[in-house]
C-alpha positions as CSV (number, residue, x, y, z in Angstrom):
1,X,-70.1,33.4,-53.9
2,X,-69.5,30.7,-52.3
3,X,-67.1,28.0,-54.7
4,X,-68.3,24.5,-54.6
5,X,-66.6,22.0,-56.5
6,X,-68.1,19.8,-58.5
7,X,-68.9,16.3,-58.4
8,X,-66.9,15.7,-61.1
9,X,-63.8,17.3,-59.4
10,X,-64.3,15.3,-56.3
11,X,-64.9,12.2,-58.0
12,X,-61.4,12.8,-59.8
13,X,-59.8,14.0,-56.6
14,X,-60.6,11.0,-54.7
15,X,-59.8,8.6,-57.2
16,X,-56.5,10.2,-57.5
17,X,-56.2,10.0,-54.2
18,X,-57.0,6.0,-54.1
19,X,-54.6,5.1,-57.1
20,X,-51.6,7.4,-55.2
21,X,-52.1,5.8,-51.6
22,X,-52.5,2.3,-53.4
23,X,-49.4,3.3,-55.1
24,X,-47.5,4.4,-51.9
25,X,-48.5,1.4,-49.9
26,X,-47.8,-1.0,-52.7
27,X,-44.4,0.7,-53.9
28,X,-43.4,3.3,-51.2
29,X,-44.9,1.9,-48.0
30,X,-42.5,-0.7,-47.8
31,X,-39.5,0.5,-48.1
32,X,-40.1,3.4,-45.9
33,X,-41.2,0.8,-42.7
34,X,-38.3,-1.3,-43.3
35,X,-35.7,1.6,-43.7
36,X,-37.5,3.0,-40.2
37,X,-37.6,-0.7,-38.7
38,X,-34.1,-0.8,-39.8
39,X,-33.0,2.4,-38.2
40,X,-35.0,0.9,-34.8
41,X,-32.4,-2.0,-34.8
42,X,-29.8,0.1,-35.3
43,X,-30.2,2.7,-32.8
44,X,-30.9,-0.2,-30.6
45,X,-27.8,-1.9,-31.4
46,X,-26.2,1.4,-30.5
47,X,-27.2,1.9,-27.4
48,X,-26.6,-2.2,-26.1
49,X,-23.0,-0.8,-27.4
50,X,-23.2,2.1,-25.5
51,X,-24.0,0.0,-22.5
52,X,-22.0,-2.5,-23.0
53,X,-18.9,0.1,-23.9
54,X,-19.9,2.1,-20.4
55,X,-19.9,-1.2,-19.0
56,X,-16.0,-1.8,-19.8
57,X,-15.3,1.7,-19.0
58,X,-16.5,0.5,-15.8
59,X,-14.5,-2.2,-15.3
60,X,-11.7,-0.8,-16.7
61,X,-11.6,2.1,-14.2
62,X,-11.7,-0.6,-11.4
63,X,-8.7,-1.8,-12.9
64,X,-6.6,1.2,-13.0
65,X,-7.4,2.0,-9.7
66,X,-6.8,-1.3,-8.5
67,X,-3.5,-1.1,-10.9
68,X,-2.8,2.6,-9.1
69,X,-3.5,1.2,-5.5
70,X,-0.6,-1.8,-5.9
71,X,1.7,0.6,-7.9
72,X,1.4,3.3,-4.7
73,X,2.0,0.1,-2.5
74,X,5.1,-0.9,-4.1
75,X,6.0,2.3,-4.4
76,X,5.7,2.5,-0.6
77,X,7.2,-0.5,0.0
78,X,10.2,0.6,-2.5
79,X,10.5,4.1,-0.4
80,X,10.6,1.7,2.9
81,X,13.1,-0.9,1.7
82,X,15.5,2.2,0.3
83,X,14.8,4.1,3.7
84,X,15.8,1.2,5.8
85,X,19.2,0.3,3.5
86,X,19.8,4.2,3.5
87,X,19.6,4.1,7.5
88,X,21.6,0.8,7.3
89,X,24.2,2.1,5.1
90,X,24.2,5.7,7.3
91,X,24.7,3.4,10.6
92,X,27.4,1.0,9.4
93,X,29.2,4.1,8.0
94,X,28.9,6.1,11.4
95,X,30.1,2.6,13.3
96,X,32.8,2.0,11.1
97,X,34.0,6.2,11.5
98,X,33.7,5.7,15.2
99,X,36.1,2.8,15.3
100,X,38.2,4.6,12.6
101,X,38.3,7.1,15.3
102,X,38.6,5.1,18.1
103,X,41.7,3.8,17.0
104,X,43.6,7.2,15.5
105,X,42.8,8.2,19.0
106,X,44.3,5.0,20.6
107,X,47.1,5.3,18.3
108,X,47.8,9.1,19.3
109,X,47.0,8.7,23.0
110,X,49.7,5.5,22.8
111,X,52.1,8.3,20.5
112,X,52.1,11.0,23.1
113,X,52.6,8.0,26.0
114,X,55.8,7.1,24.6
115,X,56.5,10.7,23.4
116,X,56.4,11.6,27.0
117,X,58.0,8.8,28.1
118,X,61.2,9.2,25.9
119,X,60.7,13.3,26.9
120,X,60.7,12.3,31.0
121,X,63.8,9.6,30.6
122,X,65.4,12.6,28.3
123,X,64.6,15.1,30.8
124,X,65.9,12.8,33.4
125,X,69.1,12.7,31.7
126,X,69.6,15.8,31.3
127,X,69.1,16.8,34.9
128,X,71.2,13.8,36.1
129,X,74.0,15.0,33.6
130,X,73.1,18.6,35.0
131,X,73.3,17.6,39.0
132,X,76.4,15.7,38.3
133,X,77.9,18.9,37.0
134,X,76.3,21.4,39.7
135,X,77.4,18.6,42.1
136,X,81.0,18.5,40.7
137,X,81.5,22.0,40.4
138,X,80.1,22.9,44.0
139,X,83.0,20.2,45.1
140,X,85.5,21.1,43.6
141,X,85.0,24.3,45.0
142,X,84.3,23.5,48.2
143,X,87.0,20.4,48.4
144,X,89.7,22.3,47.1
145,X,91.2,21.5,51.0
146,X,92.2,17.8,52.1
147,X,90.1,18.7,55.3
148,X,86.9,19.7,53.4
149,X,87.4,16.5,52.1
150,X,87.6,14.0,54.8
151,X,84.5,15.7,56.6
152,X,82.4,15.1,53.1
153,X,83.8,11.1,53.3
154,X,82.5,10.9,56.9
155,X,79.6,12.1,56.3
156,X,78.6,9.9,53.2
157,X,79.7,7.3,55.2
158,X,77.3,7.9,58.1
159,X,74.5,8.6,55.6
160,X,75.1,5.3,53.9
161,X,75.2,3.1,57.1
162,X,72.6,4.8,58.6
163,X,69.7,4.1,55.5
């Protein structure tokens, strides 16, 4: 049993058939190309986007690295400037210290020369007010005699005639 349609059934089928694709390209077939022709643009328009976007990106990245490079140079050059006024600063304060010292040590060097100085010529005093006394006392004791006395006369005398 084989089923064969009939003529009839194909003649119907196919002129169904007709009348629907007639239909589809006269109403449907239309719409459908220009909603896919459409969509063609549009995906196209996206991707000249896409290129032009990666493009930018591009360009932009060149720019922040070329914005990075001169901010690490100025940085560097900021670091320099702030090293060398730091150094500066360091060596004009060690200078001025040293001539700060310098000079406390004049000053105390000039202190202890007249402190000695005042110390020696009090020192001298002392022993010439001390020798005076020794030397009194030793002749008074020893010149308590008018002979002990004339021989200490002659002798001064030859002492002073003689220098």
């Amino acid at each position: 049993m084989i089923i064969e349609p009939g003529i009839g059934l194909l003649f119907w089928m196919t002129l169904t058939f007709l009348i629907l694709l007639f239909l589809l390209t006269k109403f449907a077939w239309k719409p459908i190309m220009k909603a896919v022709n459409d969509r063609e643009v549009s995906i196209v328009d996206a991707l000249n986007q896409a290129k032009l976007a990666k493009i930018e990106m591009e360009q932009l990245k060149s720019d922040n690295e070329r914005i990075i490079r001169e901010a690490k140079a100025e940085r560097d050059s900021i670091l320099k400037e702030a090293r060398e006024i730091k150094d500066r600063i360091v060596g004009e304060a060690k200078d001025i210290a040293k001539l700060e010292g310098d000079k406390l040590i004049e000053q105390a060097r000039q202190s202890i020369q007249a402190e000695k100085s005042a110390a020696m010529a009090d020192i001298k005093t002392q022993i010439g007010a001390l020798s005076v006394n020794i030397a009194e006392n030793i002749l008074k004791q020893k010149l308590n005699s008018n002979e002990a006395q004339d021989t200490l006369v002659e002798n001064y005398l030859n002492n002073v005639n003689l220098n």
